[in-house]
mmCIF file with all atom_site columns, C-alpha atoms and ligand atoms in Angstrom:
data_model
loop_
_atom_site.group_PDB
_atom_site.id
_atom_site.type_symbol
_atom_site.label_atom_id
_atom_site.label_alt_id
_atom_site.label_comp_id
_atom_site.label_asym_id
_atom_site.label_entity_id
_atom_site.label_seq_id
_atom_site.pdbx_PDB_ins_code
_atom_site.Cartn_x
_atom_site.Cartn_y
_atom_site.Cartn_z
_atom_site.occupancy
_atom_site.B_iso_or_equiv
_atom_site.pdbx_formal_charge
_atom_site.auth_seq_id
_atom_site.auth_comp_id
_atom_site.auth_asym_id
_atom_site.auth_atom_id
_atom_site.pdbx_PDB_model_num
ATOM   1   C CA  . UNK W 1 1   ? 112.932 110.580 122.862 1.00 78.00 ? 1   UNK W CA  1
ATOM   2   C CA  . UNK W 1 2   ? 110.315 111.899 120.047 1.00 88.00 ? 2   UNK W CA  1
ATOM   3   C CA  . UNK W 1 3   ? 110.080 109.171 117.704 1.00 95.00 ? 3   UNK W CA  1
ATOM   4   C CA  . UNK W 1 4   ? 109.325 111.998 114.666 1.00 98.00 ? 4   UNK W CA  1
ATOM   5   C CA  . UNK W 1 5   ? 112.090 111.683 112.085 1.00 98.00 ? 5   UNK W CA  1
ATOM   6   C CA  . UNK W 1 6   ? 112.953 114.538 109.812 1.00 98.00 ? 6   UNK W CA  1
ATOM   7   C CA  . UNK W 1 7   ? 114.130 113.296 106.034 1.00 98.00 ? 7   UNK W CA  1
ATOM   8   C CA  . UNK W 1 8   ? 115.873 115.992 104.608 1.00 98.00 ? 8   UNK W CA  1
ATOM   9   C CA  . UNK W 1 9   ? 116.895 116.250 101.212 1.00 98.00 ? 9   UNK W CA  1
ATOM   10  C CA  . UNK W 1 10  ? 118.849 119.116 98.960  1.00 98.00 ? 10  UNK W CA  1
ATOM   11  C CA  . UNK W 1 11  ? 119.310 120.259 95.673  1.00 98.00 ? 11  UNK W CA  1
ATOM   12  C CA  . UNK W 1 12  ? 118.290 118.635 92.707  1.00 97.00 ? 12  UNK W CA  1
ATOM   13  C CA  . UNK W 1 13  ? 117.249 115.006 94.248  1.00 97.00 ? 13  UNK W CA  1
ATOM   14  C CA  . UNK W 1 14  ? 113.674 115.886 92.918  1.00 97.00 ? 14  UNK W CA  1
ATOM   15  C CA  . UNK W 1 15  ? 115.739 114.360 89.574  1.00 95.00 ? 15  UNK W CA  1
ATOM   16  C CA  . UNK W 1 16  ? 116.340 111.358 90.735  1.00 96.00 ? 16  UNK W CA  1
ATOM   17  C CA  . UNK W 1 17  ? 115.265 108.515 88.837  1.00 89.00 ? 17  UNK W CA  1
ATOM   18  C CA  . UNK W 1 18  ? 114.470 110.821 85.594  1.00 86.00 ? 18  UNK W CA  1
ATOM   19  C CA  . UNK W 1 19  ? 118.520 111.648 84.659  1.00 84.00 ? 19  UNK W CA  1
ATOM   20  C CA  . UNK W 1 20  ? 121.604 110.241 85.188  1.00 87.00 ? 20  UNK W CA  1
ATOM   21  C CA  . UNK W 1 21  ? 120.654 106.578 86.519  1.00 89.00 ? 21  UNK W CA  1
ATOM   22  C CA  . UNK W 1 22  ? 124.372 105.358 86.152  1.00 87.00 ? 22  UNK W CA  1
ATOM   23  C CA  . UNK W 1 23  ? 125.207 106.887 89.483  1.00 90.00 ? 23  UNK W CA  1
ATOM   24  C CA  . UNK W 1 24  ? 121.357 107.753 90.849  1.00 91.00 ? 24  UNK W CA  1
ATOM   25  C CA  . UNK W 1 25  ? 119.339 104.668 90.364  1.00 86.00 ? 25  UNK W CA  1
ATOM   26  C CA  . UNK W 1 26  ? 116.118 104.293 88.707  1.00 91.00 ? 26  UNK W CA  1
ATOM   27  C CA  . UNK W 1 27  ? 114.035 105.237 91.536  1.00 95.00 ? 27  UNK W CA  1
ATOM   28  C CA  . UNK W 1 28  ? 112.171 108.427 91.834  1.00 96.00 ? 28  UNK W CA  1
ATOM   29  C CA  . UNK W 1 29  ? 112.205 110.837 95.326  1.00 97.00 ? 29  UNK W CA  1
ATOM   30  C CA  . UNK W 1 30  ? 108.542 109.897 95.317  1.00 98.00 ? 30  UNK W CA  1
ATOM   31  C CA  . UNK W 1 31  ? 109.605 106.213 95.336  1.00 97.00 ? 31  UNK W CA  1
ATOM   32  C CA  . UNK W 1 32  ? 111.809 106.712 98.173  1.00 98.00 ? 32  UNK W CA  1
ATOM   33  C CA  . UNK W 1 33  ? 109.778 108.664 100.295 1.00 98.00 ? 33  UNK W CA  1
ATOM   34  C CA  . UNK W 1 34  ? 106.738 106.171 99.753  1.00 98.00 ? 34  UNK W CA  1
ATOM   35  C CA  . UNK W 1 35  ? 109.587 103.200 100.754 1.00 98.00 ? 35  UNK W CA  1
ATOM   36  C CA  . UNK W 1 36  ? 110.570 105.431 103.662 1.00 98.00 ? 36  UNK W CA  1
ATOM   37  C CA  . UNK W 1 37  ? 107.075 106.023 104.773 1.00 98.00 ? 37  UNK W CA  1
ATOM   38  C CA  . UNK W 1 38  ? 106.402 101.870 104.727 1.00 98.00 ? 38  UNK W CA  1
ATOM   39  C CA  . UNK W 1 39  ? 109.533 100.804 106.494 1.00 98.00 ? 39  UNK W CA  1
ATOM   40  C CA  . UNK W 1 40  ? 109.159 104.280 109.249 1.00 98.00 ? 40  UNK W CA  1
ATOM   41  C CA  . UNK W 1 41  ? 105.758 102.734 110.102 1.00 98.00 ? 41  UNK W CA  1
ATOM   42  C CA  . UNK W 1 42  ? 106.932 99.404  110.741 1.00 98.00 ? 42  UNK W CA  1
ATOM   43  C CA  . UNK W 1 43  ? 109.571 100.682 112.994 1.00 98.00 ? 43  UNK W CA  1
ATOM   44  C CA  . UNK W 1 44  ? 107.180 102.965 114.685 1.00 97.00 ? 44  UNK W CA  1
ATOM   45  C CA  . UNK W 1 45  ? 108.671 106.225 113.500 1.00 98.00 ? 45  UNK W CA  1
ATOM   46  C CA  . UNK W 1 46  ? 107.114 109.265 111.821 1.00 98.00 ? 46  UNK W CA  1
ATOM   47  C CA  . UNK W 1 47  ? 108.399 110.585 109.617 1.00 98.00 ? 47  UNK W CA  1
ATOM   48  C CA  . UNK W 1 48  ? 108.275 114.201 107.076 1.00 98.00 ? 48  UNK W CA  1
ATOM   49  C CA  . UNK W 1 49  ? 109.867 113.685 103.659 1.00 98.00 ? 49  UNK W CA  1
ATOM   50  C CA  . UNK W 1 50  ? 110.896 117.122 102.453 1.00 98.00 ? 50  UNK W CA  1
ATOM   51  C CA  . UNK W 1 51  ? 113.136 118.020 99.279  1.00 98.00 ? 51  UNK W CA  1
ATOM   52  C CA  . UNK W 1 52  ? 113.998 121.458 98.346  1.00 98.00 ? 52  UNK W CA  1
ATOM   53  C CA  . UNK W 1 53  ? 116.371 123.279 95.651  1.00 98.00 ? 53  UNK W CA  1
ATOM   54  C CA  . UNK W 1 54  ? 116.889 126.093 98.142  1.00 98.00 ? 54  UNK W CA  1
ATOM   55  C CA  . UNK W 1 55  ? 119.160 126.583 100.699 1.00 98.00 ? 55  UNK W CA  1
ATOM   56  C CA  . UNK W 1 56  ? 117.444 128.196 103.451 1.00 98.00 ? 56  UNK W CA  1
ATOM   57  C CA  . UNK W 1 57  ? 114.725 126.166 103.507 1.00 98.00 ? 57  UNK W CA  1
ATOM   58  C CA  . UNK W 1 58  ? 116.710 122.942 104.623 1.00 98.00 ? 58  UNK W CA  1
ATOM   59  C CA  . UNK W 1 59  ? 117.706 125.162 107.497 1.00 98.00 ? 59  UNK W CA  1
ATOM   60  C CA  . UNK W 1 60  ? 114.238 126.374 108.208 1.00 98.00 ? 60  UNK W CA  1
ATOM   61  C CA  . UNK W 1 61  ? 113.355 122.552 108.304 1.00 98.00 ? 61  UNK W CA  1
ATOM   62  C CA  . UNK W 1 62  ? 116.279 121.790 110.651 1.00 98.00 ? 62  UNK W CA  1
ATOM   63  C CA  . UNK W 1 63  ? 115.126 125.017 113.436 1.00 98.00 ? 63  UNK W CA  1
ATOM   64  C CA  . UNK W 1 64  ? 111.714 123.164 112.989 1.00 98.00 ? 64  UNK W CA  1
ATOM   65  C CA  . UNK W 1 65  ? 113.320 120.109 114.183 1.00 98.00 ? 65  UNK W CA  1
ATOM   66  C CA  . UNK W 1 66  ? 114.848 121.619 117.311 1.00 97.00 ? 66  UNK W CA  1
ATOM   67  C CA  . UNK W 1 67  ? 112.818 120.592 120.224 1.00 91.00 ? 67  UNK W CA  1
ATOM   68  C CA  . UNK W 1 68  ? 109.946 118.408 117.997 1.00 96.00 ? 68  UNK W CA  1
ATOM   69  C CA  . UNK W 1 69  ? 112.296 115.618 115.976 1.00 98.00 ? 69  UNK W CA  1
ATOM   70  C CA  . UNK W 1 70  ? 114.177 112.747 117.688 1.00 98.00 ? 70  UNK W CA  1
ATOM   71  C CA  . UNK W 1 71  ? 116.235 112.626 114.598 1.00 98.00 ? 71  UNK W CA  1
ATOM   72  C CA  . UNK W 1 72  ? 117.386 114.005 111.602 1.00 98.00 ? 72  UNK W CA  1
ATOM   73  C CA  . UNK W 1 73  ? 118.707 111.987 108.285 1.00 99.00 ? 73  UNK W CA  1
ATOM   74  C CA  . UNK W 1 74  ? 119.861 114.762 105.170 1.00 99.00 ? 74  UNK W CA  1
ATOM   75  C CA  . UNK W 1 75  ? 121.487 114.224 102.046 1.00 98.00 ? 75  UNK W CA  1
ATOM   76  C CA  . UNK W 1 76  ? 122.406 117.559 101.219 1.00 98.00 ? 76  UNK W CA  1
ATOM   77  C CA  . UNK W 1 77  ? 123.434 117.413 97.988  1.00 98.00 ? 77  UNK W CA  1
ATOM   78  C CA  . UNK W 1 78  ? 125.530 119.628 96.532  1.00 98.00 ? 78  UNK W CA  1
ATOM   79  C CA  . UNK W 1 79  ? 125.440 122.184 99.854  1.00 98.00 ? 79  UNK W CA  1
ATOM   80  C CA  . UNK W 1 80  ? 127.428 118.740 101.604 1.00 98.00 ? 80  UNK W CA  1
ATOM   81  C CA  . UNK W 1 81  ? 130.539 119.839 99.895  1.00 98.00 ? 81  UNK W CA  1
ATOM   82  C CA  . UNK W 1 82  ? 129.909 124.171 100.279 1.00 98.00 ? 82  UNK W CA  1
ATOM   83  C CA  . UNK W 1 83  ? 127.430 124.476 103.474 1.00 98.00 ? 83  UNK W CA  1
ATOM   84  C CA  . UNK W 1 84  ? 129.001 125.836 106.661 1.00 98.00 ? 84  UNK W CA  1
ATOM   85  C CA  . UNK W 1 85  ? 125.511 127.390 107.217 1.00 98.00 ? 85  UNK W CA  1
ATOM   86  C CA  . UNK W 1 86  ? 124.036 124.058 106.938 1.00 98.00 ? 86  UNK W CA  1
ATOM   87  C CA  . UNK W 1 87  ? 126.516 122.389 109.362 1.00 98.00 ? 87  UNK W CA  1
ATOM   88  C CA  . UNK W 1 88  ? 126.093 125.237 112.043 1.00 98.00 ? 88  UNK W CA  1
ATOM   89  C CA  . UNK W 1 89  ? 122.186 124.538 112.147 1.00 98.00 ? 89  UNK W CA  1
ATOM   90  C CA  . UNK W 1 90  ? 122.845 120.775 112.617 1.00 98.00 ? 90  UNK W CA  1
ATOM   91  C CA  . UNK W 1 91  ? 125.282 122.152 115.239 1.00 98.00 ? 91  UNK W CA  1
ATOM   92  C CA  . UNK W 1 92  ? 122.219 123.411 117.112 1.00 98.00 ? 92  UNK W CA  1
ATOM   93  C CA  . UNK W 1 93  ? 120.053 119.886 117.107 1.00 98.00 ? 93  UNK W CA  1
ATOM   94  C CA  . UNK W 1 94  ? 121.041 117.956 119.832 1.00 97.00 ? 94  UNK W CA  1
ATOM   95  C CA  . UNK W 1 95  ? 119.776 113.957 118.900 1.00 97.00 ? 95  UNK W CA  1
ATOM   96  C CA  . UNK W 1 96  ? 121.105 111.465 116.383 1.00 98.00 ? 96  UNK W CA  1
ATOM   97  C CA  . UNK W 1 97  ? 122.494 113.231 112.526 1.00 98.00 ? 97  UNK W CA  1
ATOM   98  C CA  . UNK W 1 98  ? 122.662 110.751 110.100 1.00 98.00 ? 98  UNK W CA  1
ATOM   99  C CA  . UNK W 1 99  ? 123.906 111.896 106.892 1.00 98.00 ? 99  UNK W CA  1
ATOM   100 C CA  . UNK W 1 100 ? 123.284 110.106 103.279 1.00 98.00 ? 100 UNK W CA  1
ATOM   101 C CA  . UNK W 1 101 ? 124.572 110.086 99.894  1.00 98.00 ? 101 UNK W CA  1
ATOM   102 C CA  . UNK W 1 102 ? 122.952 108.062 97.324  1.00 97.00 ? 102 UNK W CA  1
ATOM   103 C CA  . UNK W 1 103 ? 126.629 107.754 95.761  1.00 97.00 ? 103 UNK W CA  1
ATOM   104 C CA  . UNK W 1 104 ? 129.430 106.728 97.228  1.00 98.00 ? 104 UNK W CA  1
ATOM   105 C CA  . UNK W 1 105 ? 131.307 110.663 97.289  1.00 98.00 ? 105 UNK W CA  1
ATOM   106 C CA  . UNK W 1 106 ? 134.816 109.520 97.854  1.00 98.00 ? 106 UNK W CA  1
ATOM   107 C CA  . UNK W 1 107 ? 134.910 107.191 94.103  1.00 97.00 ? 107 UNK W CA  1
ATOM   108 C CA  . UNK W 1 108 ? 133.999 110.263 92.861  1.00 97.00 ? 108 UNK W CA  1
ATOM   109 C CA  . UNK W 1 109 ? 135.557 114.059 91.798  1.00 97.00 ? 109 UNK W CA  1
ATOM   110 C CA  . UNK W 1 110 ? 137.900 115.138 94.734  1.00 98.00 ? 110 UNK W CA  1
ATOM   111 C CA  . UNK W 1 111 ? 135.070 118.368 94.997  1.00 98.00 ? 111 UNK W CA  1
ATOM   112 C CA  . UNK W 1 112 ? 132.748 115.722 96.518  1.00 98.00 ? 112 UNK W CA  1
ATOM   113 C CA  . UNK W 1 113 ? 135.516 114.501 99.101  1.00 98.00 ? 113 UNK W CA  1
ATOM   114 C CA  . UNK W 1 114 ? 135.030 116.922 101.314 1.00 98.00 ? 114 UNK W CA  1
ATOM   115 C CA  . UNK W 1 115 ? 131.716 117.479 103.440 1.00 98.00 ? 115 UNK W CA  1
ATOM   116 C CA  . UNK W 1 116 ? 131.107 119.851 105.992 1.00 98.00 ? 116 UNK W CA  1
ATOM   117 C CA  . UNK W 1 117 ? 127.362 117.794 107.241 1.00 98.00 ? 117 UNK W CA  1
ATOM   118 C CA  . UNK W 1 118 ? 130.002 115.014 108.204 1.00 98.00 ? 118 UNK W CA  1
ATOM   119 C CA  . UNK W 1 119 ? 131.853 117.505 111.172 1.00 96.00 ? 119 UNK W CA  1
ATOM   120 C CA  . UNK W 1 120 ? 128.305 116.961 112.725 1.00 98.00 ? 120 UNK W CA  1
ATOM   121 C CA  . UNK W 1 121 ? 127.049 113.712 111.080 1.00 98.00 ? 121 UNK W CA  1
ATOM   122 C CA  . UNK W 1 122 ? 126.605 110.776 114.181 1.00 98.00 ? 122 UNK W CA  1
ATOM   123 C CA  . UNK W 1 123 ? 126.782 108.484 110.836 1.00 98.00 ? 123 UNK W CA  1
ATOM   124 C CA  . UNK W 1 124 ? 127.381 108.936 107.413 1.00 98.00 ? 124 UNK W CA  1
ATOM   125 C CA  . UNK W 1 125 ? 126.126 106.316 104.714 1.00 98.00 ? 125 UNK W CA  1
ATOM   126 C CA  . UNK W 1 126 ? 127.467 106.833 100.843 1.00 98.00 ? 126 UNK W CA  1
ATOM   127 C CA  . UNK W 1 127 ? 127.568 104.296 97.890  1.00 97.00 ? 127 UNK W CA  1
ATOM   128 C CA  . UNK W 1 128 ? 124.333 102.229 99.249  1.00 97.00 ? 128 UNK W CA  1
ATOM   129 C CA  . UNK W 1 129 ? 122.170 103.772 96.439  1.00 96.00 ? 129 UNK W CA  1
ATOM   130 C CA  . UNK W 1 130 ? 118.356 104.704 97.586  1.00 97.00 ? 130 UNK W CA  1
ATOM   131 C CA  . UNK W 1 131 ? 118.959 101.533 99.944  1.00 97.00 ? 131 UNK W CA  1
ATOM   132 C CA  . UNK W 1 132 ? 120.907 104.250 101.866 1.00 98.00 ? 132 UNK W CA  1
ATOM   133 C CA  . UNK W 1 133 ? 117.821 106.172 103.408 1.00 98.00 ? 133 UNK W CA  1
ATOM   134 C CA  . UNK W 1 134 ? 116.155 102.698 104.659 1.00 98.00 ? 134 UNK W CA  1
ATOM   135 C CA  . UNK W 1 135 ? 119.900 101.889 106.135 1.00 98.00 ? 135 UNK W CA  1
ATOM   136 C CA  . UNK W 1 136 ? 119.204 105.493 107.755 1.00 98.00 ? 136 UNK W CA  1
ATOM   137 C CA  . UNK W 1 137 ? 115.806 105.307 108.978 1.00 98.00 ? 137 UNK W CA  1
ATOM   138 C CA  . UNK W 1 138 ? 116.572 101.807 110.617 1.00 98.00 ? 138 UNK W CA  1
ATOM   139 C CA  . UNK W 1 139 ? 120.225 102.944 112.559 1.00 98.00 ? 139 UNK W CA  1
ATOM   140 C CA  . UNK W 1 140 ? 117.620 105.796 113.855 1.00 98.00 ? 140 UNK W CA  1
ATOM   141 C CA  . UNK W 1 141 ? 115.644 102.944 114.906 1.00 97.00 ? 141 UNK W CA  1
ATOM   142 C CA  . UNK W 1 142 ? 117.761 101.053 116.494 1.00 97.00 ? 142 UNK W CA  1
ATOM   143 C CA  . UNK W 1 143 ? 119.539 104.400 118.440 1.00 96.00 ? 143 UNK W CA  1
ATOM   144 C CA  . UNK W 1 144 ? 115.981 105.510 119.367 1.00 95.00 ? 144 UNK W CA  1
ATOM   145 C CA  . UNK W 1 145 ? 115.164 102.197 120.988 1.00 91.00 ? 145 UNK W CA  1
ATOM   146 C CA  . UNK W 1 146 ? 118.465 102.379 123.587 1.00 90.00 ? 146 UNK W CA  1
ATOM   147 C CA  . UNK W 1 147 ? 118.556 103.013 126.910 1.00 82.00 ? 147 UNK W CA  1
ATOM   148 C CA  . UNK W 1 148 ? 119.234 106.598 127.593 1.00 71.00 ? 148 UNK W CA  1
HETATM 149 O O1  . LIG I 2 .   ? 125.249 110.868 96.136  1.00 96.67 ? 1   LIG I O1  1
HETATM 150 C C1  . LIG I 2 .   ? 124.506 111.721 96.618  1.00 96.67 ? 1   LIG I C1  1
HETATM 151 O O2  . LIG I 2 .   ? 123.460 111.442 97.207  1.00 96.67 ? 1   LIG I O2  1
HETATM 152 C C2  . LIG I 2 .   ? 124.848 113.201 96.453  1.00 96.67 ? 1   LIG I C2  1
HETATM 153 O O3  . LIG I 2 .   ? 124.497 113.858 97.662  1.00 96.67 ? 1   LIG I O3  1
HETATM 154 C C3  . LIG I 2 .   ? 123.989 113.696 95.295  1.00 96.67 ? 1   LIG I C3  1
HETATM 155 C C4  . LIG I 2 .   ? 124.300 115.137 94.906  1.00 96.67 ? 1   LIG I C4  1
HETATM 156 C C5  . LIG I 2 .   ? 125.788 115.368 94.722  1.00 96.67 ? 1   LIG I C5  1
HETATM 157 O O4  . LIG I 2 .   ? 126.042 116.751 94.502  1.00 96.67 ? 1   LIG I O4  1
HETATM 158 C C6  . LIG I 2 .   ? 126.594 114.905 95.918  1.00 96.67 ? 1   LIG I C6  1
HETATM 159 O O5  . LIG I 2 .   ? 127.968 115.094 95.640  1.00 96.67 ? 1   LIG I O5  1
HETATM 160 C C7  . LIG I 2 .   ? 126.327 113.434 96.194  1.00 96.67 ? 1   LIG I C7  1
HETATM 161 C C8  . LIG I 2 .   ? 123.600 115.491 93.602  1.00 96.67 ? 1   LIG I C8  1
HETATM 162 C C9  . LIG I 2 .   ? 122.127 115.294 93.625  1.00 96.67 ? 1   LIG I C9  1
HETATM 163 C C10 . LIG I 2 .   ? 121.641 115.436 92.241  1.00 96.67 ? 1   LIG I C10 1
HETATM 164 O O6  . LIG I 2 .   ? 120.648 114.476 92.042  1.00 96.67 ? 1   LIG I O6  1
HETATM 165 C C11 . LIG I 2 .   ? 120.352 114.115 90.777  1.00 96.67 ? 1   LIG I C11 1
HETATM 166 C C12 . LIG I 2 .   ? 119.593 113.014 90.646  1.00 96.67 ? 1   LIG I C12 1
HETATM 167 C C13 . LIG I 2 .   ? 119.259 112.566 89.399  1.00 96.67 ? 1   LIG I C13 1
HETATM 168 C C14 . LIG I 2 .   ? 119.676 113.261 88.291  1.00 96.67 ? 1   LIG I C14 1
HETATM 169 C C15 . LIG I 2 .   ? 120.443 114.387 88.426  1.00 96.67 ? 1   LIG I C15 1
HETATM 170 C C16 . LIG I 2 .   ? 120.776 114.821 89.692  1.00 96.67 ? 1   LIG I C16 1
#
């Protein structure tokens, strides 16, 4: 199995660490993805960090996934709770989905209950805070290192 890890994440996360803290955190993306990047290495995974505002492009990441990425972990964002065209691309990639959510979605507004990622999702991690992605990046670990 390709040991290449996509990190996907949506809408507005490119905030993180400058607003809302209460429920986000103090770190910055660019503080996750250089924690991600550390701990990938030490698990022998590679891994590409993207964030986007834009819809389409998460799915254009995903296609690029098919057939080159032995996993994918995505928080969404917002498009979790409003993406059926998100969830039918991760319905075409055939290894491990894990999805994340900095927050833990279900203490939250009912809106934020519902995800469509999670009809795909192998595992879903919410209310872990940033720690979330590492939680993520080592279950892919751990999944990639099992006998087929
Ligand atoms: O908890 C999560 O990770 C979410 O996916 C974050 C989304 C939200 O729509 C989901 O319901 C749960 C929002 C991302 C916005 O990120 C910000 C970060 C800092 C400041 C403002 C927004």
């Amino acid at each position: 199995m390709s040991r290449l890890v996509f990190l996907l994440n949506g809408p507005n996360l490119n905030l993180l660490g400058h607003r809302q803290p209460d429920i986000y955190g103090h770190e910055t993306l660019a503080d996750v993805e250089r924690g991600c990047h550390t701990l990938a290495a030490t698990l022998g995974l590679t891994l590409r960090f993207h964030q986007t505002n834009r819809e389409y492009e998460l799915i254009d990441w995903i296609h690029e996934a098919r057939g080159t990425a032995g996993a994918i972990i995505i928080n969404p964002a917002a498009f979790t709770h409003t993406s059926v065209a998100i969830l039918d691309a991760l319905n075409t990639f055939d290894p491990p989905v894990i999805e994340v959510h900095i927050s833990n979605i279900h203490k939250r507004e009912p809106f934020r209950h519902h995800s469509f990622v999670s009809g795909r999702a192998d595992a879903v991690i919410a209310g872990c805070g940033t720690e979330g992605y590492q939680l993520a990046l080592r279950r892919v670990a751990t999944l990639m290192n099992q006998p087929a």
